mmCIF file of C-alpha atoms and ligand atoms in Angstrom:
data_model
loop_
_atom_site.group_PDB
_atom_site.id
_atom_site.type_symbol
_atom_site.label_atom_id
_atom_site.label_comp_id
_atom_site.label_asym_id
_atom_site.label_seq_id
_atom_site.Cartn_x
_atom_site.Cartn_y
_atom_site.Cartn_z
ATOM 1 C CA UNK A 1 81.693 -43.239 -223.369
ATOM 2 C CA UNK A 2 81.190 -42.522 -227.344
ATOM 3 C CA UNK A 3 78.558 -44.880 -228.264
ATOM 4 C CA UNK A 4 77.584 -44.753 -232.044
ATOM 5 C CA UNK A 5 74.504 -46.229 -233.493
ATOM 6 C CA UNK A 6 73.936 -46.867 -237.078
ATOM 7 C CA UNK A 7 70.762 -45.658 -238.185
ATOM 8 C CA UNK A 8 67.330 -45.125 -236.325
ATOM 9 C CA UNK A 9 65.363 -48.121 -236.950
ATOM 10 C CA UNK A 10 62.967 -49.899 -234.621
ATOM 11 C CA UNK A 11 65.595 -51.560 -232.111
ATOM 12 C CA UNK A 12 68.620 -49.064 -232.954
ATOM 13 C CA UNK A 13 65.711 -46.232 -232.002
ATOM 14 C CA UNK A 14 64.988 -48.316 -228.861
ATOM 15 C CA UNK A 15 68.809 -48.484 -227.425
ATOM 16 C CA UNK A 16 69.631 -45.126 -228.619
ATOM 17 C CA UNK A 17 66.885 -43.625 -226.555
ATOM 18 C CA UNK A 18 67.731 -45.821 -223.692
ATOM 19 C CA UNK A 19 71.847 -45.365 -223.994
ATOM 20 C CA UNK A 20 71.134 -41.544 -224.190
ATOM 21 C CA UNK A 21 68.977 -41.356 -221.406
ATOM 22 C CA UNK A 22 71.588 -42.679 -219.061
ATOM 23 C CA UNK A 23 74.811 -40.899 -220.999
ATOM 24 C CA UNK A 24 74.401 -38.506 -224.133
ATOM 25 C CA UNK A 25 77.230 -39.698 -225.661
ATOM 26 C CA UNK A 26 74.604 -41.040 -228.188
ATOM 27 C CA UNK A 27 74.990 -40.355 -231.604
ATOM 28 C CA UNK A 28 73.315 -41.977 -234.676
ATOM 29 C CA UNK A 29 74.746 -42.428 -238.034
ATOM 30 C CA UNK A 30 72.347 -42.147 -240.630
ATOM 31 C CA UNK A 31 71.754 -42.725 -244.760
ATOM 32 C CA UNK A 32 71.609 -39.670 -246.294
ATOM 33 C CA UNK A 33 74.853 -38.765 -247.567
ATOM 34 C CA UNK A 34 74.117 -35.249 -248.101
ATOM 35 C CA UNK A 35 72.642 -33.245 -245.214
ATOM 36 C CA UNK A 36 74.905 -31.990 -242.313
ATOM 37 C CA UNK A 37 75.108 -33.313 -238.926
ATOM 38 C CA UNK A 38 72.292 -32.271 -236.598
ATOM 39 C CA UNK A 39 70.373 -32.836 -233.430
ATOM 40 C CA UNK A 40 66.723 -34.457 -234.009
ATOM 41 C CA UNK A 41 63.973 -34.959 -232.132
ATOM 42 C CA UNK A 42 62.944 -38.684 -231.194
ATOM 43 C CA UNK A 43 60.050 -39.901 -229.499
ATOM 44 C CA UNK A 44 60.295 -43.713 -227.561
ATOM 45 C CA UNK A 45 56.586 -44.682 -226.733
ATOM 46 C CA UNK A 46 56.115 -47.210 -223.797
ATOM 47 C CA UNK A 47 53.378 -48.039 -222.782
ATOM 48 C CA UNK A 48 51.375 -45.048 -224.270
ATOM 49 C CA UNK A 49 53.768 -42.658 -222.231
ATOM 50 C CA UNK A 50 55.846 -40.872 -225.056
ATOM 51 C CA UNK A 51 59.367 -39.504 -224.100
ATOM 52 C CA UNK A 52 61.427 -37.218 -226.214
ATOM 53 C CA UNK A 53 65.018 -36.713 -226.397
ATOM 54 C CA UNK A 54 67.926 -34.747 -228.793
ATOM 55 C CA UNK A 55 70.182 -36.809 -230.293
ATOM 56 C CA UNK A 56 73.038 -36.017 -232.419
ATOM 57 C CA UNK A 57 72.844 -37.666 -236.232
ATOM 58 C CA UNK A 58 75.459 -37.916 -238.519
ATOM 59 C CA UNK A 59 75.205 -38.925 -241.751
ATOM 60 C CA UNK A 60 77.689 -41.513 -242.756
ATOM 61 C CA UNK A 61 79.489 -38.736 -245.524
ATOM 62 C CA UNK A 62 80.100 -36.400 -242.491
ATOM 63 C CA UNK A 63 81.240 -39.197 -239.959
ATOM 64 C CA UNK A 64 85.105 -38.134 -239.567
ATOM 65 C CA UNK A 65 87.093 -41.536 -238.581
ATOM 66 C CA UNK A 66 88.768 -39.834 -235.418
ATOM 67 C CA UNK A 67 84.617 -40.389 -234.504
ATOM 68 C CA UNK A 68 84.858 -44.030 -234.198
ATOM 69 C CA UNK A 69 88.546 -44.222 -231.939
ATOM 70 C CA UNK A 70 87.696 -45.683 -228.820
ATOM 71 C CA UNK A 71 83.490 -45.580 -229.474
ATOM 72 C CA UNK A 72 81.018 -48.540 -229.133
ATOM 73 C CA UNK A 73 78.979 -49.097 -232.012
ATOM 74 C CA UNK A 74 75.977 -50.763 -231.861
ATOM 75 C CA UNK A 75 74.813 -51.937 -235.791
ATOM 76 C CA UNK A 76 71.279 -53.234 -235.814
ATOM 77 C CA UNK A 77 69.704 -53.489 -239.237
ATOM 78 C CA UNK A 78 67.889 -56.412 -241.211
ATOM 79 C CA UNK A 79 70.122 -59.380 -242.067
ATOM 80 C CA UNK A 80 70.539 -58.231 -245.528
ATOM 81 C CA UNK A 81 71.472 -54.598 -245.217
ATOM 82 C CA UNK A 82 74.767 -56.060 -242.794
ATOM 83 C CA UNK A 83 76.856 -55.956 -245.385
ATOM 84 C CA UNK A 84 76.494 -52.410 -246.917
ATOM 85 C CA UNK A 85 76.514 -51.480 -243.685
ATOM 86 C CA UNK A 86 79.988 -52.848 -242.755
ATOM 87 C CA UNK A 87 81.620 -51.939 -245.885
ATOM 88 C CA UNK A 88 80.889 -48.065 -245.654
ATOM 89 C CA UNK A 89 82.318 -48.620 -242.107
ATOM 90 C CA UNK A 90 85.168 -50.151 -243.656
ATOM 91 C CA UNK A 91 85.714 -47.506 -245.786
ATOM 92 C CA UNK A 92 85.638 -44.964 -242.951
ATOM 93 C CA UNK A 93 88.223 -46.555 -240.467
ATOM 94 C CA UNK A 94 90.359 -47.060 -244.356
ATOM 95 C CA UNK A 95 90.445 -43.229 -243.994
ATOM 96 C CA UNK A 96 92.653 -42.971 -240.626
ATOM 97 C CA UNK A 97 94.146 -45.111 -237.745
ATOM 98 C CA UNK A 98 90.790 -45.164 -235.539
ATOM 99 C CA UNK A 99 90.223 -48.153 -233.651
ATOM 100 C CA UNK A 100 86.640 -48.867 -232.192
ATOM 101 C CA UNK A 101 86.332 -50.123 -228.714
ATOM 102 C CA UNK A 102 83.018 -52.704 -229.611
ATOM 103 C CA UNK A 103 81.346 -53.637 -233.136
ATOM 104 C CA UNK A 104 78.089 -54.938 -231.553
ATOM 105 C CA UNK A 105 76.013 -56.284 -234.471
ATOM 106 C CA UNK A 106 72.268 -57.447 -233.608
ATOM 107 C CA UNK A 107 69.979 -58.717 -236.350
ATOM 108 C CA UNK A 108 68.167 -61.650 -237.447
ATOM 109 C CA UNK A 109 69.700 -64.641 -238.689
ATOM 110 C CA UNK A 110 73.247 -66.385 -239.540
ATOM 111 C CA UNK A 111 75.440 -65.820 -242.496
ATOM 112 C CA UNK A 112 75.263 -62.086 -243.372
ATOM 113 C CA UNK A 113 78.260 -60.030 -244.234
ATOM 114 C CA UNK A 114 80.249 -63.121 -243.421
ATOM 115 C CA UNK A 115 82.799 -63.148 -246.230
ATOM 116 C CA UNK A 116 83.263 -59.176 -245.532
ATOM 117 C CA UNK A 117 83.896 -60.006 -242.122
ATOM 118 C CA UNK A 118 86.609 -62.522 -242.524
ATOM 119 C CA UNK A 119 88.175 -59.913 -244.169
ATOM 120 C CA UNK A 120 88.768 -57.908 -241.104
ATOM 121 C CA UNK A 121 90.139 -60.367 -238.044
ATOM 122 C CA UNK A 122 90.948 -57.381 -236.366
ATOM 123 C CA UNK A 123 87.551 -55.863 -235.658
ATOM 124 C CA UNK A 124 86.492 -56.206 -232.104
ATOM 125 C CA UNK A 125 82.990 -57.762 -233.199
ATOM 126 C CA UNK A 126 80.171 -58.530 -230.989
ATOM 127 C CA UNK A 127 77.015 -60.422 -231.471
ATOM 128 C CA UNK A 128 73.743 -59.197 -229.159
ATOM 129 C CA UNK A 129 70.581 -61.385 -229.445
ATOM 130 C CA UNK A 130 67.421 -59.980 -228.152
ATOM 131 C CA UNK A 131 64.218 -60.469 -227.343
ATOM 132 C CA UNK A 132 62.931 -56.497 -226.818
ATOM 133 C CA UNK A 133 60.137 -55.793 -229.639
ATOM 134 C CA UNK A 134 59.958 -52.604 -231.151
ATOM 135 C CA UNK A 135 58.375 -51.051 -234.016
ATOM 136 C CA UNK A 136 58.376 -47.712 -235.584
ATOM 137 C CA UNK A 137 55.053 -45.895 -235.916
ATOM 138 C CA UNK A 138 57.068 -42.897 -238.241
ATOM 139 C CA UNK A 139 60.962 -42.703 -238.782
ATOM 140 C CA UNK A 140 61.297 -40.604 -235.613
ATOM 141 C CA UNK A 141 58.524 -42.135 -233.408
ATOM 142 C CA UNK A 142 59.489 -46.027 -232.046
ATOM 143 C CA UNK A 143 57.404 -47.671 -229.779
ATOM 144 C CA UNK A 144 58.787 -50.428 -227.136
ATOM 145 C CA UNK A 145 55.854 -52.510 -228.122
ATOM 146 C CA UNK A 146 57.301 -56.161 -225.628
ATOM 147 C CA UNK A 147 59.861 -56.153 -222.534
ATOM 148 C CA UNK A 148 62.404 -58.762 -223.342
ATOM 149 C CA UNK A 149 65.889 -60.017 -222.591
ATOM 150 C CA UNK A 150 69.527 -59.677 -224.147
ATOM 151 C CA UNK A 151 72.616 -61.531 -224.257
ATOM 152 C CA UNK A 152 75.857 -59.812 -225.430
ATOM 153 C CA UNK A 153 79.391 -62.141 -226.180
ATOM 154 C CA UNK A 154 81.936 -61.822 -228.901
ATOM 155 C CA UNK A 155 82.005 -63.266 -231.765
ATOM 156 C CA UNK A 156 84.814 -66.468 -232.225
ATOM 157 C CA UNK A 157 86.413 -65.319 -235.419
ATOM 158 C CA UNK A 158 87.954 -62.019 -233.775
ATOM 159 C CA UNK A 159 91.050 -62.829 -232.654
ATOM 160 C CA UNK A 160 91.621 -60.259 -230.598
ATOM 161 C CA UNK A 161 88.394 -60.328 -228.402
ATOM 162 C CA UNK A 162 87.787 -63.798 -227.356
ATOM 163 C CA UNK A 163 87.807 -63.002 -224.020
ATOM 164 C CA UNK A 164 85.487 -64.703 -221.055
ATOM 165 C CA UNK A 165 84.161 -61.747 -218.710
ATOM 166 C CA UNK A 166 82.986 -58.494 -220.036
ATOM 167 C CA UNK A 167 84.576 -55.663 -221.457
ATOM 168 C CA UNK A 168 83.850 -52.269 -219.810
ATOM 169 C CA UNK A 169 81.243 -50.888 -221.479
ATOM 170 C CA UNK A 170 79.226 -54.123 -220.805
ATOM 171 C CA UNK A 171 77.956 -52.385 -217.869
ATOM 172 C CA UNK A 172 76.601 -48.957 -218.893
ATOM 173 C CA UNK A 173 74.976 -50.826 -221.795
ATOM 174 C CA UNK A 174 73.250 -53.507 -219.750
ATOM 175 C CA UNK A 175 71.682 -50.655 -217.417
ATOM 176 C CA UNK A 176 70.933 -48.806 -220.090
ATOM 177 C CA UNK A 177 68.181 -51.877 -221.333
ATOM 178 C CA UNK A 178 68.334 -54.338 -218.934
ATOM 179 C CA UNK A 179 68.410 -57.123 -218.494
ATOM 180 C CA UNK A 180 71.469 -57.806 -220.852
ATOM 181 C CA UNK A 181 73.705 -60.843 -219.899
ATOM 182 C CA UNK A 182 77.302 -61.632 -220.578
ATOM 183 C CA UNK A 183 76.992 -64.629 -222.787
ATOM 184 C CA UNK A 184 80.606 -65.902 -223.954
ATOM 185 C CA UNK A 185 79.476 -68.704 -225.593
ATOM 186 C CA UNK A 186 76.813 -66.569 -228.047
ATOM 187 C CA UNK A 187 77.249 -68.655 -231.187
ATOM 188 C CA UNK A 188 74.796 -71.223 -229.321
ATOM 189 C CA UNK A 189 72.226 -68.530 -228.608
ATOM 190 C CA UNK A 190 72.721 -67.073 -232.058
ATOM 191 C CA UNK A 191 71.657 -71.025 -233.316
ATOM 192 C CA UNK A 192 68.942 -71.133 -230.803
ATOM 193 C CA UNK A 193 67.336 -68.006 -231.757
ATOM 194 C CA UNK A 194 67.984 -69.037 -235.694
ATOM 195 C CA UNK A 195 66.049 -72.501 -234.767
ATOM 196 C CA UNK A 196 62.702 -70.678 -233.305
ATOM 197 C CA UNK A 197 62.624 -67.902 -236.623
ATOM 198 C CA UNK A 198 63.183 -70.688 -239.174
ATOM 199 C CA UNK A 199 60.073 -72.110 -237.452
ATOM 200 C CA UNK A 200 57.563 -68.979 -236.828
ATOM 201 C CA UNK A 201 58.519 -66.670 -239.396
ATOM 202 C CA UNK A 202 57.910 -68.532 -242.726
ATOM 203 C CA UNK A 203 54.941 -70.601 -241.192
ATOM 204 C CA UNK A 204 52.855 -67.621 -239.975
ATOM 205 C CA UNK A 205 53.803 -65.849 -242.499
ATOM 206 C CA UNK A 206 52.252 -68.516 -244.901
ATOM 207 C CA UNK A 207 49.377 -69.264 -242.920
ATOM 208 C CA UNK A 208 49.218 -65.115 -242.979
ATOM 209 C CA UNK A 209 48.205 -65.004 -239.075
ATOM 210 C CA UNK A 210 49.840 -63.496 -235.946
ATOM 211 C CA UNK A 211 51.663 -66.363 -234.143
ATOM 212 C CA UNK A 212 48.806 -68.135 -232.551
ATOM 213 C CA UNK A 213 48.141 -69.734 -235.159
ATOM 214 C CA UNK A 214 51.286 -72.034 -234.747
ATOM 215 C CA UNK A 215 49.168 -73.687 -231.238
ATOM 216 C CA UNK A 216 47.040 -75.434 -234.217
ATOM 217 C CA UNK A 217 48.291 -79.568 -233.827
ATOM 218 C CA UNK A 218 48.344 -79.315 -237.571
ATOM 219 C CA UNK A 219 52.067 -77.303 -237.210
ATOM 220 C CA UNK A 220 53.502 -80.110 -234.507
ATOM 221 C CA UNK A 221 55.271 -82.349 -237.206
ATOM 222 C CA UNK A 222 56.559 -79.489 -239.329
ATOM 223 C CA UNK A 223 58.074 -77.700 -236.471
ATOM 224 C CA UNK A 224 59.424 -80.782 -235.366
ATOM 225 C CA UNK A 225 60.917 -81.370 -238.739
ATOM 226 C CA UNK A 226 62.530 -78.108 -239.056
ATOM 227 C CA UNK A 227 64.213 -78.235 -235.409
ATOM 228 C CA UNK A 228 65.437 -81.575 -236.416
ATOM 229 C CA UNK A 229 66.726 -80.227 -239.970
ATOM 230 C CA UNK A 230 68.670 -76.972 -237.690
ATOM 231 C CA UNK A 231 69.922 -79.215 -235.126
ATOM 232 C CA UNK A 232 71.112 -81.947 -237.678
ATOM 233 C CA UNK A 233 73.050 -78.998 -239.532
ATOM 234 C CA UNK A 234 74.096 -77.544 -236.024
ATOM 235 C CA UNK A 235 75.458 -80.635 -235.118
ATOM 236 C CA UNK A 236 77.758 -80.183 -237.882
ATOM 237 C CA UNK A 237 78.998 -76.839 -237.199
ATOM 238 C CA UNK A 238 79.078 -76.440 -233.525
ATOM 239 C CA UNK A 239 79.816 -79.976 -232.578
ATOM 240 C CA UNK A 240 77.548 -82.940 -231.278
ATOM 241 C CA UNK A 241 75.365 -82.002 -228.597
ATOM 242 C CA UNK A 242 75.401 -78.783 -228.729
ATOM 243 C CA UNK A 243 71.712 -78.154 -230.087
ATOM 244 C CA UNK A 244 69.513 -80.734 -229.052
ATOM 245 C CA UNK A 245 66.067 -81.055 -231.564
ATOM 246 C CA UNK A 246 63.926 -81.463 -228.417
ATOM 247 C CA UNK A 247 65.083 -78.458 -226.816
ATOM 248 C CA UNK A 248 64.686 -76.382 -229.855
ATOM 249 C CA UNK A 249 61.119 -77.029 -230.450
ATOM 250 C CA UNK A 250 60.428 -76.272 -226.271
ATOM 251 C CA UNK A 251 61.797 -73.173 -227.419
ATOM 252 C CA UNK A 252 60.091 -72.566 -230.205
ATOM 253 C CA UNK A 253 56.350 -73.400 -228.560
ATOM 254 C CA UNK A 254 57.555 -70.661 -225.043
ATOM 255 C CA UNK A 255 58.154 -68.240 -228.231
ATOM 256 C CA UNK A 256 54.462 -68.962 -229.644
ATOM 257 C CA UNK A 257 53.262 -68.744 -226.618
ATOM 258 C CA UNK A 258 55.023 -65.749 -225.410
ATOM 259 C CA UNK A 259 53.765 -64.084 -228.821
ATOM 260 C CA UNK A 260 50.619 -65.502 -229.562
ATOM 261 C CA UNK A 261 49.263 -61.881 -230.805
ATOM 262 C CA UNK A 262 52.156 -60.876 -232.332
ATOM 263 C CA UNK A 263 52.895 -60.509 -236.380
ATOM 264 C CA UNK A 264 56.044 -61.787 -236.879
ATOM 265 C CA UNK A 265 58.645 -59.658 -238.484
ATOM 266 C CA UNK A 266 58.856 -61.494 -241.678
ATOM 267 C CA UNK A 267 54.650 -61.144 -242.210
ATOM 268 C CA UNK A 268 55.280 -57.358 -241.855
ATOM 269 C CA UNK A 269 58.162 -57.202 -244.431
ATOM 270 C CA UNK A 270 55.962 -59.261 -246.744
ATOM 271 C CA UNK A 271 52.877 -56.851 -246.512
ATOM 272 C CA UNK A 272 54.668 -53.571 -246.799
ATOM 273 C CA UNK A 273 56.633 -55.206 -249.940
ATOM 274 C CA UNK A 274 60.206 -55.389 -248.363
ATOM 275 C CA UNK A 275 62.790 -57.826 -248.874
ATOM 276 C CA UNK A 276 62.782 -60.454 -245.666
ATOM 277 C CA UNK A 277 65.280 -62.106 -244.176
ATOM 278 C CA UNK A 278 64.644 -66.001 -245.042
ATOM 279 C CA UNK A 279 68.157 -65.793 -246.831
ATOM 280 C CA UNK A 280 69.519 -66.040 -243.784
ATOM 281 C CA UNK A 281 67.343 -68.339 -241.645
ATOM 282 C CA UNK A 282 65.998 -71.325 -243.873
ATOM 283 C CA UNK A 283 68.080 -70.465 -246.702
ATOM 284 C CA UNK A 284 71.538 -70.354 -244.251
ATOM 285 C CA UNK A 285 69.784 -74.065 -242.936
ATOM 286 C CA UNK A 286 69.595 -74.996 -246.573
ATOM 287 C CA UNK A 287 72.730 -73.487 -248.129
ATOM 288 C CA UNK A 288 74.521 -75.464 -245.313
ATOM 289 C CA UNK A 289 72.463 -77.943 -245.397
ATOM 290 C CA UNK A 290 73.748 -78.604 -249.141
ATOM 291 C CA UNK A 291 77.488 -77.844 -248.573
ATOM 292 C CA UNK A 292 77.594 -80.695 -245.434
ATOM 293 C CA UNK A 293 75.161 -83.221 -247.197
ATOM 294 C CA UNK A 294 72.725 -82.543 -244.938
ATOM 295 C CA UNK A 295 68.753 -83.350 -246.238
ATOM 296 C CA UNK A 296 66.465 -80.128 -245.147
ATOM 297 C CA UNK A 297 63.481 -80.548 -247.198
ATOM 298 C CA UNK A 298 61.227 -78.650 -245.127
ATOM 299 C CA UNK A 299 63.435 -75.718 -244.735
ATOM 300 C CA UNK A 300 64.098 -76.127 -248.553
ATOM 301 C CA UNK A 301 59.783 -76.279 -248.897
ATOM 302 C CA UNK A 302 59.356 -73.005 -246.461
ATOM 303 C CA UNK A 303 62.854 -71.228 -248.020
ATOM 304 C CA UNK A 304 61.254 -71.767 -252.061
ATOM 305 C CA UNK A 305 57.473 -70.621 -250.303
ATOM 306 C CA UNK A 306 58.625 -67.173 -248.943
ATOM 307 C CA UNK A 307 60.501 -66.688 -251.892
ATOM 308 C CA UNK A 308 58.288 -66.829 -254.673
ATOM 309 C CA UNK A 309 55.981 -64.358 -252.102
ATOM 310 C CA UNK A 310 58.809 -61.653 -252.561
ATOM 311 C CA UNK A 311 58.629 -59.281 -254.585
HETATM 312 N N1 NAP B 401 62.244 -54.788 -234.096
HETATM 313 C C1 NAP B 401 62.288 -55.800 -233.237
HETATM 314 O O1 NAP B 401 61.457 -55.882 -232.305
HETATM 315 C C2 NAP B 401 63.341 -56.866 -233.345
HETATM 316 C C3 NAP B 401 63.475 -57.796 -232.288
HETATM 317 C C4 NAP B 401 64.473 -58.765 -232.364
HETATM 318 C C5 NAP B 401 65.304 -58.815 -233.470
HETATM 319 N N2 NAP B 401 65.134 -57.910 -234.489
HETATM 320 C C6 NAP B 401 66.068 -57.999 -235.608
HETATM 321 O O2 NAP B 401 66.938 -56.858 -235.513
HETATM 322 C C7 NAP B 401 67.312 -56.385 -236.812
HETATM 323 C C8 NAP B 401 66.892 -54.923 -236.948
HETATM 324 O O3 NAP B 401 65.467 -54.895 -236.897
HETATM 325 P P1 NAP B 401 64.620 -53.568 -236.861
HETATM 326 O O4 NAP B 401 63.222 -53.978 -236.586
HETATM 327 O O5 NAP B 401 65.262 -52.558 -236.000
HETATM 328 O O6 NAP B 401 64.732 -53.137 -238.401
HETATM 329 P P2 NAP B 401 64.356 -51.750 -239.067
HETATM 330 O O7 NAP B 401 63.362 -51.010 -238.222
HETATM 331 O O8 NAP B 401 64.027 -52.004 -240.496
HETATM 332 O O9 NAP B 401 65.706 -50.946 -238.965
HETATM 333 C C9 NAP B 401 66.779 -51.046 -239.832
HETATM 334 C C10 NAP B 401 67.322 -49.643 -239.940
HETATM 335 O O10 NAP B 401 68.615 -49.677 -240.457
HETATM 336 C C11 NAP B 401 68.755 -48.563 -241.298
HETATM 337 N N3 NAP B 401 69.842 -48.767 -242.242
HETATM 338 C C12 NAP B 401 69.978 -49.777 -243.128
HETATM 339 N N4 NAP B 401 71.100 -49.635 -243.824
HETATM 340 C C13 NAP B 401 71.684 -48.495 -243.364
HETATM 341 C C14 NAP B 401 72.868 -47.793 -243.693
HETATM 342 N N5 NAP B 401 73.697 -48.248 -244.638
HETATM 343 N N6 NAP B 401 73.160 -46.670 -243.007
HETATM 344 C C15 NAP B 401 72.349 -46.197 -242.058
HETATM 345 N N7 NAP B 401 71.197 -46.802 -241.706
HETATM 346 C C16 NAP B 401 70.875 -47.937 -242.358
HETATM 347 C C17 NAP B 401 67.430 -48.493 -242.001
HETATM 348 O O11 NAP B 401 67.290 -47.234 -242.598
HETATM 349 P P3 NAP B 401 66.055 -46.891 -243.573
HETATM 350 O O12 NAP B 401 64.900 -46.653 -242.640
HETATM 351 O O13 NAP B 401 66.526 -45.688 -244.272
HETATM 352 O O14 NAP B 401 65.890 -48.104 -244.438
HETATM 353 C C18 NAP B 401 66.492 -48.749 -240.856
HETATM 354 O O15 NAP B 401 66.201 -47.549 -240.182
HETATM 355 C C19 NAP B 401 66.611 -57.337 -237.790
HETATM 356 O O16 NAP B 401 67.460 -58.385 -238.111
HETATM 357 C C20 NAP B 401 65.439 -57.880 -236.987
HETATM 358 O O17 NAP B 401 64.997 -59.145 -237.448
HETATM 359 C C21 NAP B 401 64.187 -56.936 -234.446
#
């Protein structure tokens, strides 16, 4: 199978390594317009054992369309670089009759690339929500820093992929990094996963702490308030019932728990000086928020807070 990931960040690094291990049909597309295509060396840590591995990178100038006929790619990059992202892929498959197999898109967050995306009904998108934790210690050096779990299902607005059981590359990829689930229904997960960042992220990265912080009593009425605010909003989009407040904030306290030592993703982007990606968790809750007539002052408070932090 041709599996294509764009670019070698923490979690593409993490599935490449793992895909390639079981099938080197691995290749990674990368920035740089201007060197050729070549193999590199890449090191996955876990748990302090370091394995190495060739893969084949291509940088997007040199990617020939016939590349992406029939291939899986797997596109997981911050929130906010989606939708560069999707348009130089757009402008590749412009360049022939190439139809991908899978767009699998994993990131942070609701709302990105979304007007880009309506744009192209007939991409065979995917959504793939995770709980692995990576991080890269140098561009070619990740380390698989927390086992998680994945769920993989397609995303409603392709028309031609709305289909209930798996494709067939479901299964090489889920024992490539298992365990990865068939999820049909992964707009609810997508929500779910939305509810517990809009809650951790911008509050430890205020309080400018790893996640315990978030077991301090003096949190338990804001993270109430801002599942309430999500699930008022979801309620709206997905239907009634679908998000329940209670159920969000359960969710969100396993996730403290679960991550107590942990700095969240959005503390890091804030202390090396990098964009985050509140745009698309409290500022999606908000935007909507607005649109549906929806009151979300405390995602509104936490959106305005992290915003006036970035540079
Ligand atoms: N890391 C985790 O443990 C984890 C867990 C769950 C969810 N997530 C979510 O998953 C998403 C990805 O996170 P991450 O930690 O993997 O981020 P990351 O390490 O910053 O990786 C993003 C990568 O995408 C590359 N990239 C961006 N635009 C590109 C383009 N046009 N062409 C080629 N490559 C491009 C970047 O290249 P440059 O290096 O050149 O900028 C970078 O290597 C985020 O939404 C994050 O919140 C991450």
């Amino acid at each position: 199978m041709n599996w294509l990931i764009v670019g070698h960040g923490a979690l593409a690094s993490l599935w490449a390594h793992h895909l390639h291990a079981n099938d080197k049909s691995v290749s990674l597309i990368t920035r740089n317009a201007n060197t050729a295509s070549s193999e590199e060396d890449f090191v996955l840590e876990t748990n302090s054992e370091q394995q190495h591995q060739r893969i084949a990178a291509i940088p997007w100038g040199q990617l020939d369309t016939s590349r992406l006929d029939g291939a899986q790619l797997l596109i997981m990059v911050k929130a906010w670089q989606l939708d560069a992202v999707l348009q130089q892929l757009a402008d590749v498959l412009a360049q022939g009759n190439a139809k991908p197999n899978a767009i699998i898109l994993s990131h942070n967050g609701l709302g990105a690339a979304d007007a880009l995306v309506q744009r192209h009904p007939e991409w065979p998108l995917y959504d793939l929500v995770t709980t692995q934790g990576a991080w890269r210690k140098s561009p070619r050096h990740t380390v698989h820093a927390g086992q998680g779990e994945s769920v993989i299902g397609p995303r409603q607005t392709a028309a031609d992929n709305a289909c209930a059981a798996p494709p067939a590359w479901f299964t090489p990829l889920a024992n490539a990094l298992p365990p990865l689930n068939w999820e049909p229904d992964i707009l609810v997960q997508r929500w779910q996963k939305l509810a517990i960042n809009c809650a951790i992220n911008p509050l430890a990265s205020l309080a400018g702490s790893s996640n315990q912080v978030l077991q301090d009593s003096q949190y338990n009425a804001e993270i109430q308030a801002i599942c309430a605010e999500v699930a008022a909003v979801a309620e709206v989009v997905l239907g009634q019932g679908r998000l329940i407040a209670s159920e969000l904030e359960a969710r969100v306290y396993t996730v403290i728990t679960a991550t107590a030592n942990n700095t969240c993703s959005m503390l890091q982007d804030l202390k090396q000086g990098n964009p985050t990606e509140i745009d698309y968790l409290n500022g999606y809750i908000v935007q909507l928020g607005a649109a549906y007539g929806i009151p979300t002052p405390v995602n509104q408070r936490l959106y305005s807070a992290i915003k006036a932090l970035q540079v």
